[in-house]
PDB file of C-alpha atoms in Angstrom:
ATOM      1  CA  UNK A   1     123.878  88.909 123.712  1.00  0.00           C
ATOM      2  CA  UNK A   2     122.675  90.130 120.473  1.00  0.00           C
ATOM      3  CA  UNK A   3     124.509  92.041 117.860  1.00  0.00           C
ATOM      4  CA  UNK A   4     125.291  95.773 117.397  1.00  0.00           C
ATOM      5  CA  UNK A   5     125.585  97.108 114.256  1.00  0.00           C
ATOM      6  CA  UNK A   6     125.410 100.409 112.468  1.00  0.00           C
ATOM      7  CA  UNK A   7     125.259 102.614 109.005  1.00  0.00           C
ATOM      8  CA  UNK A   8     126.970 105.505 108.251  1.00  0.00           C
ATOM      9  CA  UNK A   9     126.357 107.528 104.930  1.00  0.00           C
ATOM     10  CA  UNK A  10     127.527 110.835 104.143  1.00  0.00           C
ATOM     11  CA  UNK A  11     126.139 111.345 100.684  1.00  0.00           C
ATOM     12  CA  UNK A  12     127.265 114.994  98.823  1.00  0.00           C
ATOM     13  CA  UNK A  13     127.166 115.795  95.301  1.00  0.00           C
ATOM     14  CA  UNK A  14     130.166 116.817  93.193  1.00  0.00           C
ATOM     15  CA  UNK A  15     130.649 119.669  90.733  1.00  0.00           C
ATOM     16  CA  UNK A  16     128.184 118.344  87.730  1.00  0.00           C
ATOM     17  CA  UNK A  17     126.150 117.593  90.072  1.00  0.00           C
ATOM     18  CA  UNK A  18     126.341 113.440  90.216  1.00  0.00           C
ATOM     19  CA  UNK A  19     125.640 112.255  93.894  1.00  0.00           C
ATOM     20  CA  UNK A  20     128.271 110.020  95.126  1.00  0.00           C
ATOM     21  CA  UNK A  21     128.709 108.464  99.163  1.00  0.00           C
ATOM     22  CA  UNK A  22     131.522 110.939 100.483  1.00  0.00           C
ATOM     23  CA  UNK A  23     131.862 108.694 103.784  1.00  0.00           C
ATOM     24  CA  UNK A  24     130.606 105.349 104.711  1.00  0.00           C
ATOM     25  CA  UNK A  25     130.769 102.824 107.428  1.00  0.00           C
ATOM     26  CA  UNK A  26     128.697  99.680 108.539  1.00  0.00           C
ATOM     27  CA  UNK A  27     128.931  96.776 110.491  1.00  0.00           C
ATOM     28  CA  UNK A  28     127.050  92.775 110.509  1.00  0.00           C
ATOM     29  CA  UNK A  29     124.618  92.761 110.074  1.00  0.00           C
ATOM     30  CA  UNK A  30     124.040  95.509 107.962  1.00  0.00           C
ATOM     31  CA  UNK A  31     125.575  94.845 104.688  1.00  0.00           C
ATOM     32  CA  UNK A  32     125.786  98.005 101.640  1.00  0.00           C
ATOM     33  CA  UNK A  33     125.045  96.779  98.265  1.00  0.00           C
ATOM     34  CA  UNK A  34     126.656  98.239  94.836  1.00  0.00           C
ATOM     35  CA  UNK A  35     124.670 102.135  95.162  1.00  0.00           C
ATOM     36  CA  UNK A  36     123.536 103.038  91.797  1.00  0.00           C
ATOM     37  CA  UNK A  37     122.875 106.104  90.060  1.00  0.00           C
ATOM     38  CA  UNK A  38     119.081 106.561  87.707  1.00  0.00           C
ATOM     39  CA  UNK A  39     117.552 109.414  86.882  1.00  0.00           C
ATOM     40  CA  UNK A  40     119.864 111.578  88.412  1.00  0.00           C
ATOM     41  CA  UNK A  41     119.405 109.820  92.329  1.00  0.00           C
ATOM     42  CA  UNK A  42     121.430 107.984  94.082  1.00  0.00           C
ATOM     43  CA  UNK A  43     120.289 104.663  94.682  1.00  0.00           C
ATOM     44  CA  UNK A  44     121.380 103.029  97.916  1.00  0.00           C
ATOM     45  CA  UNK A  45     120.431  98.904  98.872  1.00  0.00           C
ATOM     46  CA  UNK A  46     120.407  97.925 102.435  1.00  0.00           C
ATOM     47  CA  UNK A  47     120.526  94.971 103.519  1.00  0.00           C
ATOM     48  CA  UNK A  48     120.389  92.463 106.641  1.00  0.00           C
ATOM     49  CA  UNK A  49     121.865  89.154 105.221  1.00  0.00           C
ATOM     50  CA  UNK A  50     121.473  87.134 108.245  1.00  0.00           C
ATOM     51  CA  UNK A  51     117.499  85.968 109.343  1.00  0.00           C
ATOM     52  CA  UNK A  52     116.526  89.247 110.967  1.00  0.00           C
ATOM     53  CA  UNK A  53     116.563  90.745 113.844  1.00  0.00           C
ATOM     54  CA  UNK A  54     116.660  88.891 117.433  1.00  0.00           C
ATOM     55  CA  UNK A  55     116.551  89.705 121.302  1.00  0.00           C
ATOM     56  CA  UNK A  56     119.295  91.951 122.312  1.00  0.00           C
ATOM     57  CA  UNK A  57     120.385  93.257 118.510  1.00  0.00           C
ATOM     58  CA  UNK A  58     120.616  97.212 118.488  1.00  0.00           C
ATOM     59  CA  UNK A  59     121.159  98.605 114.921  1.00  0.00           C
ATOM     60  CA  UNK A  60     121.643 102.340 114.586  1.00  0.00           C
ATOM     61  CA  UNK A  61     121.597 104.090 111.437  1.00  0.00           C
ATOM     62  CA  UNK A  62     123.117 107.613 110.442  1.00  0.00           C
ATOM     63  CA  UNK A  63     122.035 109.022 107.141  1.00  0.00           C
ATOM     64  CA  UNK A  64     123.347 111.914 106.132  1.00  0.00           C
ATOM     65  CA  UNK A  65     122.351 113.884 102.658  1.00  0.00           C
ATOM     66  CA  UNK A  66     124.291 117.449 101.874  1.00  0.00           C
ATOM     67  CA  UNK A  67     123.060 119.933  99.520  1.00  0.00           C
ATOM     68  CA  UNK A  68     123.024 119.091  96.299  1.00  0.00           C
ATOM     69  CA  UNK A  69     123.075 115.698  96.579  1.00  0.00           C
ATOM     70  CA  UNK A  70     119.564 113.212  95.429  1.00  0.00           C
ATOM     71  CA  UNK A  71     119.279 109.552  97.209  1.00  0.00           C
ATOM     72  CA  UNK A  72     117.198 107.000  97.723  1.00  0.00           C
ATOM     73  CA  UNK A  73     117.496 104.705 100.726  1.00  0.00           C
ATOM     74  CA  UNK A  74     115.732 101.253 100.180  1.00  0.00           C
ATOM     75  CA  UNK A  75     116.263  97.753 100.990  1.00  0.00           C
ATOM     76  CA  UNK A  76     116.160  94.365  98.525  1.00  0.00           C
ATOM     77  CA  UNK A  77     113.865  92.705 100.968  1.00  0.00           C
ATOM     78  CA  UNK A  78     111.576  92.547 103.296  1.00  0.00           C
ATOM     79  CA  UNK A  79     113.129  93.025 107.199  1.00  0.00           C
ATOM     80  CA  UNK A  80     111.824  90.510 110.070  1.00  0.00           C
ATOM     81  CA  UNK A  81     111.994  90.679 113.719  1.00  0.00           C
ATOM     82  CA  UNK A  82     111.553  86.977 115.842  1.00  0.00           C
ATOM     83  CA  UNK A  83     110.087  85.917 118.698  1.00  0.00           C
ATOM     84  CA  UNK A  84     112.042  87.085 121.832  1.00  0.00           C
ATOM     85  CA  UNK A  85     111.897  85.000 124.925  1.00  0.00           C
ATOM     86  CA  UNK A  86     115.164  86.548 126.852  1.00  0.00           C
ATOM     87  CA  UNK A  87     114.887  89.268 129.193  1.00  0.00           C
ATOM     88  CA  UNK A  88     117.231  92.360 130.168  1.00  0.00           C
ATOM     89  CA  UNK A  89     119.508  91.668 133.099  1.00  0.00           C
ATOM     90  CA  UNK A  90     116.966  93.604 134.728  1.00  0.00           C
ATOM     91  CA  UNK A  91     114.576  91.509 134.348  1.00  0.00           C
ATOM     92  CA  UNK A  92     112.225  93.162 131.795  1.00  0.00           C
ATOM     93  CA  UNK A  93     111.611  91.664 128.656  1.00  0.00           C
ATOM     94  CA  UNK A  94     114.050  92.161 125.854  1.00  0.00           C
ATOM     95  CA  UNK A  95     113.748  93.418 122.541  1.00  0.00           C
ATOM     96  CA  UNK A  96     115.323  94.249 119.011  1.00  0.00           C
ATOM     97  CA  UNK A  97     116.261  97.478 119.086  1.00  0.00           C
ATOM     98  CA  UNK A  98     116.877  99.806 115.483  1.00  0.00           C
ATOM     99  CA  UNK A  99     117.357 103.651 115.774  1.00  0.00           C
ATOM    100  CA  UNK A 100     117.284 106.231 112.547  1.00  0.00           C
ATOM    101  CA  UNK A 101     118.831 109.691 112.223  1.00  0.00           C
ATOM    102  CA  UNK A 102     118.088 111.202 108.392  1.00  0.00           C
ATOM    103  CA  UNK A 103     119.745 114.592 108.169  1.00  0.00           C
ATOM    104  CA  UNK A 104     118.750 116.446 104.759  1.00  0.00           C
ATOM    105  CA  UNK A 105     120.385 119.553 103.926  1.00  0.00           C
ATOM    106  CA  UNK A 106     119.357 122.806 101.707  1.00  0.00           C
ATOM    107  CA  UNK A 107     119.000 121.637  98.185  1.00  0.00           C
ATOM    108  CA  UNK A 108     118.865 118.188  99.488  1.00  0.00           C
ATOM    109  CA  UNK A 109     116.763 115.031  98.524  1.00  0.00           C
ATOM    110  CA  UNK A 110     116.373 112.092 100.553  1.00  0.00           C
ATOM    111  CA  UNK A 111     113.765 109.376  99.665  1.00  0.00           C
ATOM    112  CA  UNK A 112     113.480 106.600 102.141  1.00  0.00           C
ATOM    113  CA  UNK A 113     111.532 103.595 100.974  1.00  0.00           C
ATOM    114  CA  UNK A 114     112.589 100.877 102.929  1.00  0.00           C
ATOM    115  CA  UNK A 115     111.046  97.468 102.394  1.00  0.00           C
ATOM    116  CA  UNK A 116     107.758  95.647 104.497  1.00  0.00           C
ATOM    117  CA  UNK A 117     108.563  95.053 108.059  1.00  0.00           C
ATOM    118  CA  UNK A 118     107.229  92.150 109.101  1.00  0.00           C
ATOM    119  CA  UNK A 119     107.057  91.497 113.246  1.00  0.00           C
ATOM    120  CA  UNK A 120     106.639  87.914 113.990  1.00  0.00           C
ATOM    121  CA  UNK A 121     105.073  85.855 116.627  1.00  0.00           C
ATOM    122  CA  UNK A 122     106.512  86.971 119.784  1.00  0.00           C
ATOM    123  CA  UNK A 123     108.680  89.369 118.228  1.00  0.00           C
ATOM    124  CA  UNK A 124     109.164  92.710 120.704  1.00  0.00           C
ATOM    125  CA  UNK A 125     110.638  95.504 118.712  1.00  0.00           C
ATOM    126  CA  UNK A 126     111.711  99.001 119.471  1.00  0.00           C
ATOM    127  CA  UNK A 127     111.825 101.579 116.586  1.00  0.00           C
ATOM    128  CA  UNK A 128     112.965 105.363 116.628  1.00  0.00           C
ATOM    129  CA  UNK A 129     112.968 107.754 113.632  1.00  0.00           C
ATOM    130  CA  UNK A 130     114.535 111.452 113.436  1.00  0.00           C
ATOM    131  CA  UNK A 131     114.665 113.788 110.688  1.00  0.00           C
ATOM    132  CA  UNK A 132     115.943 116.471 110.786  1.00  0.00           C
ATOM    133  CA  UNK A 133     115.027 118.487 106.902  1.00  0.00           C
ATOM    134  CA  UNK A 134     116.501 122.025 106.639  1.00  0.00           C
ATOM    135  CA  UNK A 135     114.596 124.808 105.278  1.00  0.00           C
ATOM    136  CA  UNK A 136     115.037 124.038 101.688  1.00  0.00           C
ATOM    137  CA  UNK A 137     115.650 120.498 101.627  1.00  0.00           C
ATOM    138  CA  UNK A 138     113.225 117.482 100.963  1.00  0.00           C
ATOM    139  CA  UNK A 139     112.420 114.230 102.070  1.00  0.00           C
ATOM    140  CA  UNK A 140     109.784 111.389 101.146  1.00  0.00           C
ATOM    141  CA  UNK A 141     109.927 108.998 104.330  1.00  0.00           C
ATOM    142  CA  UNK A 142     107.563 105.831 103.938  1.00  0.00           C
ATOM    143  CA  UNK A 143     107.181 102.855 106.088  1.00  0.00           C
ATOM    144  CA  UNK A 144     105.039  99.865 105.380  1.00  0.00           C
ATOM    145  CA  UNK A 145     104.344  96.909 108.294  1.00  0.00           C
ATOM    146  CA  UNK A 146     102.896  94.191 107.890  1.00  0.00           C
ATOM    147  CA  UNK A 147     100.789  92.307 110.437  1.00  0.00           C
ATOM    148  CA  UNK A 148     102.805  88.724 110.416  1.00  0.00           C
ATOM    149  CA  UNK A 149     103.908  85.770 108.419  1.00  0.00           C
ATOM    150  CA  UNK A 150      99.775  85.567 107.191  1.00  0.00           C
ATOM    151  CA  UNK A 151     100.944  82.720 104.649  1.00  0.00           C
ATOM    152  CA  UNK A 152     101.298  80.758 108.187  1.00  0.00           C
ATOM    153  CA  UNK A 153      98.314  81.704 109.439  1.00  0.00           C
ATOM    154  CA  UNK A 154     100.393  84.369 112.056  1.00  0.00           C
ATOM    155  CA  UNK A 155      98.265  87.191 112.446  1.00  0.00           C
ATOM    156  CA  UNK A 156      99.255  90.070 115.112  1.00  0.00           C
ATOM    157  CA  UNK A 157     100.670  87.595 117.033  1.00  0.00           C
ATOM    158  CA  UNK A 158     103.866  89.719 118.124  1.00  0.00           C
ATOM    159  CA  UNK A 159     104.266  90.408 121.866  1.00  0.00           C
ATOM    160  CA  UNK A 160     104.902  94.384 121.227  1.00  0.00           C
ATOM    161  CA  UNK A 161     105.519  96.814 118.946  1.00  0.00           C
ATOM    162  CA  UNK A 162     106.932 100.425 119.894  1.00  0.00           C
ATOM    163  CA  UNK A 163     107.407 102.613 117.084  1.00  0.00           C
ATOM    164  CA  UNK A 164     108.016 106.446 117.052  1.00  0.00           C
ATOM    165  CA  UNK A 165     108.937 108.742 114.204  1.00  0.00           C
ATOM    166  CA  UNK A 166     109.461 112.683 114.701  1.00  0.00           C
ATOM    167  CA  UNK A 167     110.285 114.916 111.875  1.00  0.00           C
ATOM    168  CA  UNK A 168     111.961 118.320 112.272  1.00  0.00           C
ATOM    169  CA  UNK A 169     111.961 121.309 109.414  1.00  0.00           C
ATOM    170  CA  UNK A 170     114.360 124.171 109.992  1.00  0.00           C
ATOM    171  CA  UNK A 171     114.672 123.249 113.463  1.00  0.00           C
ATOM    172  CA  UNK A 172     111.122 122.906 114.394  1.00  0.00           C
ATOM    173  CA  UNK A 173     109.570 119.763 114.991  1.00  0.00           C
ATOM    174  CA  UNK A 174     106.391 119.420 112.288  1.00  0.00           C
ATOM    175  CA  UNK A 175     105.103 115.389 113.024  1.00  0.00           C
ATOM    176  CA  UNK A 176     105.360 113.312 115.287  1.00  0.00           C
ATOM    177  CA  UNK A 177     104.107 109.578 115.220  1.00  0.00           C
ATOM    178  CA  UNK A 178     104.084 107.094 118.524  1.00  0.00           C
ATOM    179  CA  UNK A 179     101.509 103.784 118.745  1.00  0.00           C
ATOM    180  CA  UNK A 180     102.945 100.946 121.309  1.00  0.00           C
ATOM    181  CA  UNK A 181     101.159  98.310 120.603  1.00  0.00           C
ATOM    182  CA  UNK A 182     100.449  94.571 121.891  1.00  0.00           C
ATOM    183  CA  UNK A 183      98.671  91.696 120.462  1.00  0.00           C
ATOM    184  CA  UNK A 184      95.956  92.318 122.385  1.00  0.00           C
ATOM    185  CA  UNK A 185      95.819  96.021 122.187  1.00  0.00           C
ATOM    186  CA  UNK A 186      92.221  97.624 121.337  1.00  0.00           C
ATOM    187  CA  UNK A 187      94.383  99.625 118.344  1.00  0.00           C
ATOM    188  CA  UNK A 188      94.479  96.091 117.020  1.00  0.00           C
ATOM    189  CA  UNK A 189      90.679  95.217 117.131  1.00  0.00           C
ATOM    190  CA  UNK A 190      89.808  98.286 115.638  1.00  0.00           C
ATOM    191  CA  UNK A 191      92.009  97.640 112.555  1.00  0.00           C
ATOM    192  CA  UNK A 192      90.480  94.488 112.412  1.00  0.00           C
ATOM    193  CA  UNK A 193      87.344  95.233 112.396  1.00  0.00           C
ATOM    194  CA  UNK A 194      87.760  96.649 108.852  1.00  0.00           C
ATOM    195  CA  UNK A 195      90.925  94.333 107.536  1.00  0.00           C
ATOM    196  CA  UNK A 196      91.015  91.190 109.602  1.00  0.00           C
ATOM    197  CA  UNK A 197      94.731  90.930 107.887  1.00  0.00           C
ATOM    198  CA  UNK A 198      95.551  95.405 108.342  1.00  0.00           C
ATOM    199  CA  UNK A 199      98.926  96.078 106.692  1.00  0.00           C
ATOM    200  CA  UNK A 200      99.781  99.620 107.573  1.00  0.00           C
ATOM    201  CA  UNK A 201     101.531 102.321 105.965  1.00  0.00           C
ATOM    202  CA  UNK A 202     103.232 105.534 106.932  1.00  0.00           C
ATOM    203  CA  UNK A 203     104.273 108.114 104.577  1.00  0.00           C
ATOM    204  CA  UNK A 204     105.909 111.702 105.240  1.00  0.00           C
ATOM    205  CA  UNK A 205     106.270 114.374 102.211  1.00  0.00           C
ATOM    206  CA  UNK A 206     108.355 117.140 103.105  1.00  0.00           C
ATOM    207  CA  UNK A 207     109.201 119.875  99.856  1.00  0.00           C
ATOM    208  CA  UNK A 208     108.887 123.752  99.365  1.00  0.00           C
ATOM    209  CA  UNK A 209     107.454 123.006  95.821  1.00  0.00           C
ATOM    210  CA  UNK A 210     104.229 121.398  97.338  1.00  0.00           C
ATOM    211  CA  UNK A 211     101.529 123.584  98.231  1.00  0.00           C
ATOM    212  CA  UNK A 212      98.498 122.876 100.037  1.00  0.00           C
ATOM    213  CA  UNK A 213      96.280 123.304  96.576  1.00  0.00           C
ATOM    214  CA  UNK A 214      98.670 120.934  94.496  1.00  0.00           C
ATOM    215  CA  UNK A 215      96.760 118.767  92.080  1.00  0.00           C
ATOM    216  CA  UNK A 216      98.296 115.664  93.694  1.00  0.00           C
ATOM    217  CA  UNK A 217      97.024 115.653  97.209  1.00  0.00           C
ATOM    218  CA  UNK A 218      93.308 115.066  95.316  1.00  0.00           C
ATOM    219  CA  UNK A 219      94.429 112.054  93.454  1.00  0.00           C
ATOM    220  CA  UNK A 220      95.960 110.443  96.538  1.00  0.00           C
ATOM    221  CA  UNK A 221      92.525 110.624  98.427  1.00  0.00           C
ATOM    222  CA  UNK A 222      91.435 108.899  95.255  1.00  0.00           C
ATOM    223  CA  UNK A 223      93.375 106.271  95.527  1.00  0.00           C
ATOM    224  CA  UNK A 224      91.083 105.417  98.497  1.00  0.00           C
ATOM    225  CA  UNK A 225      89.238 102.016  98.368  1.00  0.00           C
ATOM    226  CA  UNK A 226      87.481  99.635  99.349  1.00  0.00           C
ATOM    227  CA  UNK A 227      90.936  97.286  99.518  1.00  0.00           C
ATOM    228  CA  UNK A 228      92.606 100.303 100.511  1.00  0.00           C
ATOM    229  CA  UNK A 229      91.978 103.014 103.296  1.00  0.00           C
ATOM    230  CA  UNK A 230      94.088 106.108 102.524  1.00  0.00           C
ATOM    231  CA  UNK A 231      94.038 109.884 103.723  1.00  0.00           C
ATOM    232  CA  UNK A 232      96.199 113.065 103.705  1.00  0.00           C
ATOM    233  CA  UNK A 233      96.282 115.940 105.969  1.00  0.00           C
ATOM    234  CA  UNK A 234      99.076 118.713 106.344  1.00  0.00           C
ATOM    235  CA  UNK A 235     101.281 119.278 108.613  1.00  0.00           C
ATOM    236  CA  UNK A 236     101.759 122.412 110.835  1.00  0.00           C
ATOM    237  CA  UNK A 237     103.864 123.274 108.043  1.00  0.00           C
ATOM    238  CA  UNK A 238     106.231 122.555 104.622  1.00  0.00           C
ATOM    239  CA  UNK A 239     104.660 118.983 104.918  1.00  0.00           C
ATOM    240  CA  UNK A 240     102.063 116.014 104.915  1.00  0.00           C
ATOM    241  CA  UNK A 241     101.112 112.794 106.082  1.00  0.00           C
ATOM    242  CA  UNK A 242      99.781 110.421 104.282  1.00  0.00           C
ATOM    243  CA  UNK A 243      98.155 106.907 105.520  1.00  0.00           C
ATOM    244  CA  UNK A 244      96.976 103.900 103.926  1.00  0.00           C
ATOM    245  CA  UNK A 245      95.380 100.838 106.011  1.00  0.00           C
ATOM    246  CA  UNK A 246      95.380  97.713 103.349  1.00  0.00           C
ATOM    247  CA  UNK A 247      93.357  94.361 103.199  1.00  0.00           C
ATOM    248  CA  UNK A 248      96.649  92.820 102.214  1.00  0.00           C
ATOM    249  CA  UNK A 249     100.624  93.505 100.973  1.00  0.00           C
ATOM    250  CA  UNK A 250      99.516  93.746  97.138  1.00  0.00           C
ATOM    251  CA  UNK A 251      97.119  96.358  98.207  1.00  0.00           C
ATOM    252  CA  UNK A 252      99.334  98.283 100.214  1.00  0.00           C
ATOM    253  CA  UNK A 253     102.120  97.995  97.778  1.00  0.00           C
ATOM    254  CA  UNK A 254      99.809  99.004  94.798  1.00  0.00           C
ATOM    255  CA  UNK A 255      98.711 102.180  96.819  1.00  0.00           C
ATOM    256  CA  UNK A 256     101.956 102.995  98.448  1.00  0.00           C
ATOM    257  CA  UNK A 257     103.365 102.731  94.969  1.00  0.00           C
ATOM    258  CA  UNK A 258     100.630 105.012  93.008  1.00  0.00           C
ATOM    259  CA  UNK A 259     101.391 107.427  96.454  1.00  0.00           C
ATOM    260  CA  UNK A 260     105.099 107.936  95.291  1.00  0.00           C
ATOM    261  CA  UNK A 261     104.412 108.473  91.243  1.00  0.00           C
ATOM    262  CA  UNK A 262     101.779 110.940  92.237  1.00  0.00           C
ATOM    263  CA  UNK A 263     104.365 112.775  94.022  1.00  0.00           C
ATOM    264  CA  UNK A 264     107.220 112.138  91.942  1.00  0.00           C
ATOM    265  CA  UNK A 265     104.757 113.672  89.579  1.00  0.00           C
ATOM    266  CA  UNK A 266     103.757 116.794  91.426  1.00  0.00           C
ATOM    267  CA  UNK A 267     107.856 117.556  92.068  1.00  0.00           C
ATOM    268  CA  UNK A 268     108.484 117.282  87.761  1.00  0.00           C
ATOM    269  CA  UNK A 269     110.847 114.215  88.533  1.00  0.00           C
ATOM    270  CA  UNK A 270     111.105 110.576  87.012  1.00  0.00           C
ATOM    271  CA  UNK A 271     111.105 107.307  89.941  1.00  0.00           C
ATOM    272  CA  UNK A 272     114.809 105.612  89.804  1.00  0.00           C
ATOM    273  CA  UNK A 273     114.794 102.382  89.313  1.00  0.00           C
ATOM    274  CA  UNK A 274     115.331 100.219  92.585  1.00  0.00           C
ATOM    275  CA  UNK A 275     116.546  97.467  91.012  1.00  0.00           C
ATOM    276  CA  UNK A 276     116.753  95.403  94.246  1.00  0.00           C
ATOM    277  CA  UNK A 277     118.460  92.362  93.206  1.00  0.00           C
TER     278      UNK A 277
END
């Protein structure tokens, strides 16, 4: 029997402005770290302090930013899932379980930058993502995954990976991104055909200040190379995706990182410090 555990954050912004949590709940094993404010953002540290995530644990998250109000969801380290050998008293397989609702209001700025998920040999994990961004509001949603422990030599050894993300804009649904994937999977032989060690990233820009000719979306695609895939297309609308397939984490965490000041950039705004400690 695994453990259930949840975050609730109702973020708002009082009358000069300064973002502060309004409501707040959580339970093991999330834990809430001492938020922060920097440049003007909200900075909010979540953390799993036990070893990760096993069979049976369901973790729900409920993230809620109201107009007015800037934050930045991240995490001071990296979050694991383990090898799951248990089944459902059904008999199918079990699995770690984590489901995310973001809800960004008019006004509103959420920035999600959690840290590298890493799925581990055996591990079978379930992940679905919601957003729900009203006209008006904006949201930077970025997920990075790595492929194993490849400091032991673990390589795409998990058992599965399931892993949606949908993303809705005035009530209209603009993404949507699904891969299920197994060890074994030909989605795994093609990424390693190019990066024998593929760390992946996923990155969502949603803001009526971006426009499709903005200077920024060029110097993204630059940041393609040869230790670093990366492309951007537009959504159906008030968004875009961006991708980046890495030969390793200091690749993907140099791009991913140059991805965010670009855009940071483009929006006139300074990064907050993370300072995840």
């Amino acid at each position: 029997m695994g453990l259930t555990g949840h975050l609730r954050l109702v973020c708002t912004a009082d009358e000069a402005g300064r973002t502060f949590i309004r409501e707040q709940s959580f339970s093991a094993p999330i834990h809430l770290s001492k938020p922060h404010l920097d440049e003007g953002v909200l900075v909010i540290n979540v953390a799993n302090p036990t070893a990760g995530l096993f069979a049976g644990d369901r973790i729900r998250y409920d993230i809620a930013v109201e107009s007015g109000a800037r934050v930045l969801l991240t995490a001071p380290s990296a979050s694991r899932a383990h090898r799951i050998v248990a089944a459902e008293p059904n008999g199918d397989p079990a699995n770690a379980r984590v489901e995310q609702e973001f809800r960004v209001a008019h006004g509103a700025w959420l920035d999600c930058w959690p840290e590298m998920f890493i799925p581990q040999g055996g591990a079978r994990y379930r992940q679905r993502t919601t957003a729900h961004i009203e006209e008006g509001g904006e949201a930077l949603l970025i997920e990075m995954i790595a492929p194993g422990r490849t400091a032991s030599g673990e390589v795409f050894a998990f058992a599965e990976l399931d892993w949606a993300t949908e993303v809705f804009l005035g009530g209209q649904k603009i993404a949507r991104e699904r891969y299920a994937i197994t060890s074994d999977s030909p989605t795994i032989a093609a990424l390693r055909a190019r990066f024998p060690e593929a760390y992946y990233a996923s990155c969502f820009i949603v803001s009526p200040q971006l426009r499709a000719d903005s200077a920024c979306w060029a110097r993204i695609h630059d940041l393609h190379s040869d230790e670093a895939w990366v492309g951007v297309s537009a959504l159906v609308r008030g968004g875009w995706a961006v991708r980046v397939l890495a030969a390793g984490s200091i690749a993907l965490r140099k791009t991913i990182a140059a991805v965010r000041r670009e855009i940071y950039a483009a929006l006139d705004r300074r990064e907050p410090a993370l300072r995840r400690s």
